[in-house]
Amino acid sequence: MTSPPRKQAPVSSRPPAVVDPAKAERGRVAMGWLHTAHFLTSAPQLEHLPTLDLPEIAFVGRSNAGKSTAINTLTQQTRLAFASKTPGRTQHINLFGVGKQKVDDAVLADLPGYGYAAVPKEAKLRWQRVMGNYLMTRETLRGVVLMCDPRHGMTELDEILLDVIRPRVAEGLKFLVLLTKADKLTRSEGAKVLSITRLQAGGGEVKLFSALKKQGVDEAAELLWDWVHPATEAQPASE
């Protein structure tokens, strides 16, 4: 007795994803660059920060928005940015140097999370002043990365921060909103919050980001690399 013929698995009509070699190389370079991040210094006040003649990228966001996790994911390190068990308690600006061959060409600034209810009001007000002064007056600031939990959307405090930096954005300051914890959203939810946040960001870049699924990591890394290394600087001058 002959066996019935086996059913063939359906052939997918979807073409295989095409990997752009140039884009893949940019992602590799950017991630390798961020992996060199190392601790420089920590300061409780703006006047205690050293004056560094390097472009600076600041990471900001509400407590519990996943800021420390995002920084550690981008730099491929486990404890570069310290996530306190009590959000909002760490009230220091932490600076990290970044650069290949042990020569720093940029600085990452990790600013403490804001908006955590358990922090005393006096501490909140003091830190808001410090952060506001930093964002408005830090001369070497090249870009700002705002972490936002997409399940809650941009809050009033996030919008206040946007208002603070808007004049500098108009003058060329780079700005990126990372919608962290994107793995907790469905595809349709992600598309919806992405569209809404782009409207709220007023011209800044917005990307879905998941440390767990590594979603948006390469894209964010490439943006930060481009902020510090504009394409015009990488190209040889014309004859």
Short mmCIF file of C-alpha atoms in Angstrom, two decimals:
data_model
loop_
_atom_site.label_atom_id
_atom_site.label_comp_id
_atom_site.label_asym_id
_atom_site.label_seq_id
_atom_site.Cartn_x
_atom_site.Cartn_y
_atom_site.Cartn_z
CA MET A 1 0.00 0.00 0.00
CA THR A 2 1.46 3.28 -1.07
CA SER A 3 1.52 6.25 1.26
CA PRO A 4 -0.47 9.33 0.27
CA PRO A 5 1.69 12.11 -1.15
CA ARG A 6 2.85 14.65 1.39
CA LYS A 7 1.44 18.13 1.18
CA GLN A 8 3.99 20.69 0.15
CA ALA A 9 4.46 23.65 2.46
CA PRO A 10 3.02 26.79 0.90
CA VAL A 11 5.60 28.95 -0.77
CA SER A 12 5.63 32.45 0.63
CA SER A 13 5.00 35.13 -1.95
CA ARG A 14 6.78 37.71 0.21
CA PRO A 15 10.22 38.50 -1.19
CA PRO A 16 13.17 38.11 1.22
CA ALA A 17 14.22 41.25 3.01
CA VAL A 18 16.96 43.07 1.15
CA VAL A 19 19.81 44.22 3.36
CA ASP A 20 21.46 47.44 2.25
CA PRO A 21 25.20 46.79 2.75
CA ALA A 22 25.94 50.50 3.18
CA LYS A 23 23.24 50.89 5.83
CA ALA A 24 24.39 47.76 7.63
CA GLU A 25 27.93 49.14 7.69
CA ARG A 26 26.73 52.48 9.10
CA GLY A 27 24.89 50.64 11.85
CA ARG A 28 27.97 48.57 12.66
CA VAL A 29 30.18 51.66 12.83
CA ALA A 30 27.70 53.56 14.99
CA MET A 31 27.22 50.70 17.43
CA GLY A 32 30.98 50.13 17.64
CA TRP A 33 31.46 53.82 18.40
CA LEU A 34 28.85 53.83 21.18
CA HIS A 35 30.35 50.68 22.67
CA THR A 36 33.46 52.70 23.58
CA ALA A 37 31.45 54.76 26.12
CA HIS A 38 33.15 55.09 29.49
CA PHE A 39 32.53 57.08 32.66
CA LEU A 40 34.11 60.53 32.88
CA THR A 41 32.62 62.37 35.85
CA SER A 42 29.51 63.06 37.89
CA ALA A 43 28.25 66.43 39.16
CA PRO A 44 25.29 67.55 41.31
CA GLN A 45 25.27 71.08 39.85
CA LEU A 46 25.91 72.60 36.46
CA GLU A 47 28.85 74.68 37.70
CA HIS A 48 30.61 71.48 38.79
CA LEU A 49 30.67 70.06 35.27
CA PRO A 50 34.00 70.32 33.46
CA THR A 51 34.20 72.43 30.32
CA LEU A 52 34.76 69.94 27.51
CA ASP A 53 35.39 70.99 23.94
CA LEU A 54 33.39 68.06 22.57
CA PRO A 55 29.84 67.75 21.22
CA GLU A 56 27.48 66.57 23.96
CA ILE A 57 24.33 64.45 23.67
CA ALA A 58 21.94 64.57 26.65
CA PHE A 59 19.58 61.76 27.63
CA VAL A 60 16.49 62.91 29.52
CA GLY A 61 13.12 61.52 30.53
CA ARG A 62 10.68 60.76 33.31
CA SER A 63 11.62 58.23 35.96
CA ASN A 64 10.63 54.70 34.92
CA ALA A 65 10.74 55.66 31.21
CA GLY A 66 13.61 53.21 30.64
CA LYS A 67 16.37 55.79 30.19
CA SER A 68 19.19 53.87 31.86
CA THR A 69 18.21 50.66 30.09
CA ALA A 70 18.20 52.44 26.73
CA ILE A 71 21.66 53.94 27.33
CA ASN A 72 23.06 50.57 28.36
CA THR A 73 21.48 48.93 25.29
CA LEU A 74 22.87 51.53 22.89
CA THR A 75 26.35 51.21 24.39
CA GLN A 76 26.10 47.41 24.70
CA GLN A 77 27.07 47.61 28.34
CA THR A 78 25.21 46.32 31.37
CA ARG A 79 25.85 48.97 34.01
CA LEU A 80 27.22 52.08 32.34
CA ALA A 81 24.09 54.02 33.29
CA PHE A 82 23.00 53.10 36.80
CA ALA A 83 19.29 52.41 37.27
CA SER A 84 18.46 53.10 40.91
CA LYS A 85 15.99 50.82 42.68
CA THR A 86 14.33 54.02 43.90
CA PRO A 87 13.63 56.09 40.76
CA GLY A 88 14.33 59.78 41.10
CA ARG A 89 16.83 59.43 43.94
CA THR A 90 19.96 59.89 41.85
CA GLN A 91 20.25 63.63 41.28
CA HIS A 92 23.54 63.95 39.42
CA ILE A 93 24.57 64.62 35.84
CA ASN A 94 26.77 61.76 34.69
CA LEU A 95 29.10 62.25 31.73
CA PHE A 96 30.47 59.45 29.55
CA GLY A 97 33.17 59.84 26.93
CA VAL A 98 32.78 58.19 23.50
CA GLY A 99 35.44 57.73 20.84
CA LYS A 100 37.42 55.14 18.97
CA GLN A 101 41.06 54.29 19.58
CA LYS A 102 40.75 55.74 23.10
CA VAL A 103 40.31 59.28 21.75
CA ASP A 104 36.99 60.80 22.78
CA ASP A 105 35.13 62.76 20.11
CA ALA A 106 31.81 63.16 21.95
CA VAL A 107 30.20 63.07 25.39
CA LEU A 108 26.98 61.40 26.51
CA ALA A 109 25.24 63.18 29.40
CA ASP A 110 22.83 61.12 31.51
CA LEU A 111 20.45 63.50 33.30
CA PRO A 112 18.41 62.16 36.25
CA GLY A 113 14.82 61.15 35.66
CA TYR A 114 12.16 63.69 36.56
CA GLY A 115 8.60 63.56 37.79
CA TYR A 116 8.89 60.79 40.37
CA ALA A 117 6.26 61.38 43.06
CA ALA A 118 8.31 60.16 46.05
CA VAL A 119 11.01 62.82 45.61
CA PRO A 120 10.55 65.78 48.00
CA LYS A 121 9.19 68.92 46.34
CA GLU A 122 12.34 70.92 47.17
CA ALA A 123 14.51 68.34 45.43
CA LYS A 124 12.22 68.36 42.39
CA LEU A 125 12.39 72.14 42.08
CA ARG A 126 16.16 72.20 42.53
CA TRP A 127 16.68 69.57 39.88
CA GLN A 128 14.28 71.24 37.45
CA ARG A 129 16.37 74.40 37.71
CA VAL A 130 19.60 72.48 37.18
CA MET A 131 18.23 70.62 34.17
CA GLY A 132 16.67 73.75 32.68
CA ASN A 133 19.94 75.66 33.01
CA TYR A 134 21.87 72.77 31.48
CA LEU A 135 19.56 72.47 28.46
CA MET A 136 19.45 76.21 27.85
CA THR A 137 23.07 77.17 28.48
CA ARG A 138 25.37 74.18 27.89
CA GLU A 139 27.33 75.48 24.92
CA THR A 140 28.61 72.10 23.75
CA LEU A 141 25.15 70.49 23.70
CA ARG A 142 24.64 69.02 20.21
CA GLY A 143 21.50 66.92 20.71
CA VAL A 144 18.85 65.76 23.17
CA VAL A 145 17.33 62.27 23.41
CA LEU A 146 14.01 62.18 25.28
CA MET A 147 12.84 58.80 26.58
CA CYS A 148 9.09 58.35 26.69
CA ASP A 149 6.96 55.35 27.71
CA PRO A 150 4.54 55.03 24.76
CA ARG A 151 1.85 53.45 26.94
CA HIS A 152 1.48 56.79 28.73
CA GLY A 153 2.46 59.11 25.90
CA MET A 154 4.17 62.45 26.31
CA THR A 155 3.28 63.97 29.66
CA GLU A 156 3.02 67.60 30.72
CA LEU A 157 6.58 67.49 32.05
CA ASP A 158 7.83 66.13 28.73
CA GLU A 159 6.08 68.95 26.90
CA ILE A 160 7.58 71.51 29.28
CA LEU A 161 11.03 70.12 28.47
CA LEU A 162 10.27 70.47 24.76
CA ASP A 163 9.31 74.09 25.29
CA VAL A 164 12.61 74.69 27.10
CA ILE A 165 14.73 73.39 24.24
CA ARG A 166 12.55 74.60 21.36
CA PRO A 167 14.54 77.86 20.85
CA ARG A 168 17.76 75.87 20.63
CA VAL A 169 16.15 73.32 18.28
CA ALA A 170 15.25 76.24 16.00
CA GLU A 171 18.95 77.15 16.04
CA GLY A 172 20.04 73.64 15.04
CA LEU A 173 19.98 71.53 18.22
CA LYS A 174 19.20 67.91 17.29
CA PHE A 175 16.28 66.21 19.00
CA LEU A 176 15.08 62.60 19.20
CA VAL A 177 12.17 61.00 21.06
CA LEU A 178 12.69 57.32 21.81
CA LEU A 179 9.42 55.52 22.54
CA THR A 180 10.88 52.92 24.89
CA LYS A 181 9.31 49.58 25.84
CA ALA A 182 7.81 49.34 22.35
CA ASP A 183 7.67 45.55 22.73
CA LYS A 184 4.68 46.04 25.03
CA LEU A 185 2.64 47.48 22.13
CA THR A 186 0.88 45.76 19.27
CA ARG A 187 1.88 46.80 15.76
CA SER A 188 -1.22 48.97 15.38
CA GLU A 189 -0.70 50.56 18.79
CA GLY A 190 2.92 51.31 17.91
CA ALA A 191 1.95 52.92 14.60
CA LYS A 192 -0.68 55.06 16.33
CA VAL A 193 1.55 56.36 19.13
CA LEU A 194 4.36 56.97 16.63
CA SER A 195 2.08 59.17 14.53
CA ILE A 196 0.76 61.10 17.55
CA THR A 197 4.22 61.68 19.04
CA ARG A 198 5.60 62.95 15.72
CA LEU A 199 2.97 65.67 15.81
CA GLN A 200 3.79 66.53 19.43
CA ALA A 201 7.55 66.53 18.82
CA GLY A 202 7.28 69.42 16.40
CA GLY A 203 10.03 68.49 13.99
CA GLY A 204 12.16 66.18 16.12
CA GLU A 205 12.91 62.59 15.16
CA VAL A 206 10.67 59.92 16.78
CA LYS A 207 11.45 56.21 16.88
CA LEU A 208 9.99 53.11 18.50
CA PHE A 209 12.62 51.49 20.72
CA SER A 210 12.78 48.18 22.59
CA ALA A 211 15.80 47.10 24.59
CA LEU A 212 14.26 43.62 24.90
CA LYS A 213 13.63 43.08 21.18
CA LYS A 214 16.50 45.35 20.03
CA GLN A 215 13.95 47.32 18.00
CA GLY A 216 15.16 50.69 16.78
CA VAL A 217 18.60 50.30 18.37
CA ASP A 218 20.67 50.50 15.18
CA GLU A 219 18.58 53.38 13.84
CA ALA A 220 19.01 55.40 17.04
CA ALA A 221 22.74 54.67 17.11
CA GLU A 222 23.11 55.87 13.51
CA LEU A 223 21.33 59.13 14.35
CA LEU A 224 23.63 59.84 17.28
CA TRP A 225 26.66 59.04 15.13
CA ASP A 226 25.42 61.40 12.42
CA TRP A 227 24.83 64.19 14.96
CA VAL A 228 28.49 64.07 15.94
CA HIS A 229 29.89 63.15 12.52
CA PRO A 230 27.88 65.03 9.86
CA ALA A 231 28.15 63.54 6.38
CA THR A 232 29.74 66.72 5.08
CA GLU A 233 32.63 66.26 7.51
CA ALA A 234 33.20 62.68 6.37
CA GLN A 235 33.41 63.57 2.70
CA PRO A 236 36.70 64.81 1.21
CA ALA A 237 36.73 68.37 0.03
CA SER A 238 36.15 68.79 -3.67
CA GLU A 239 39.10 69.70 -5.80
#
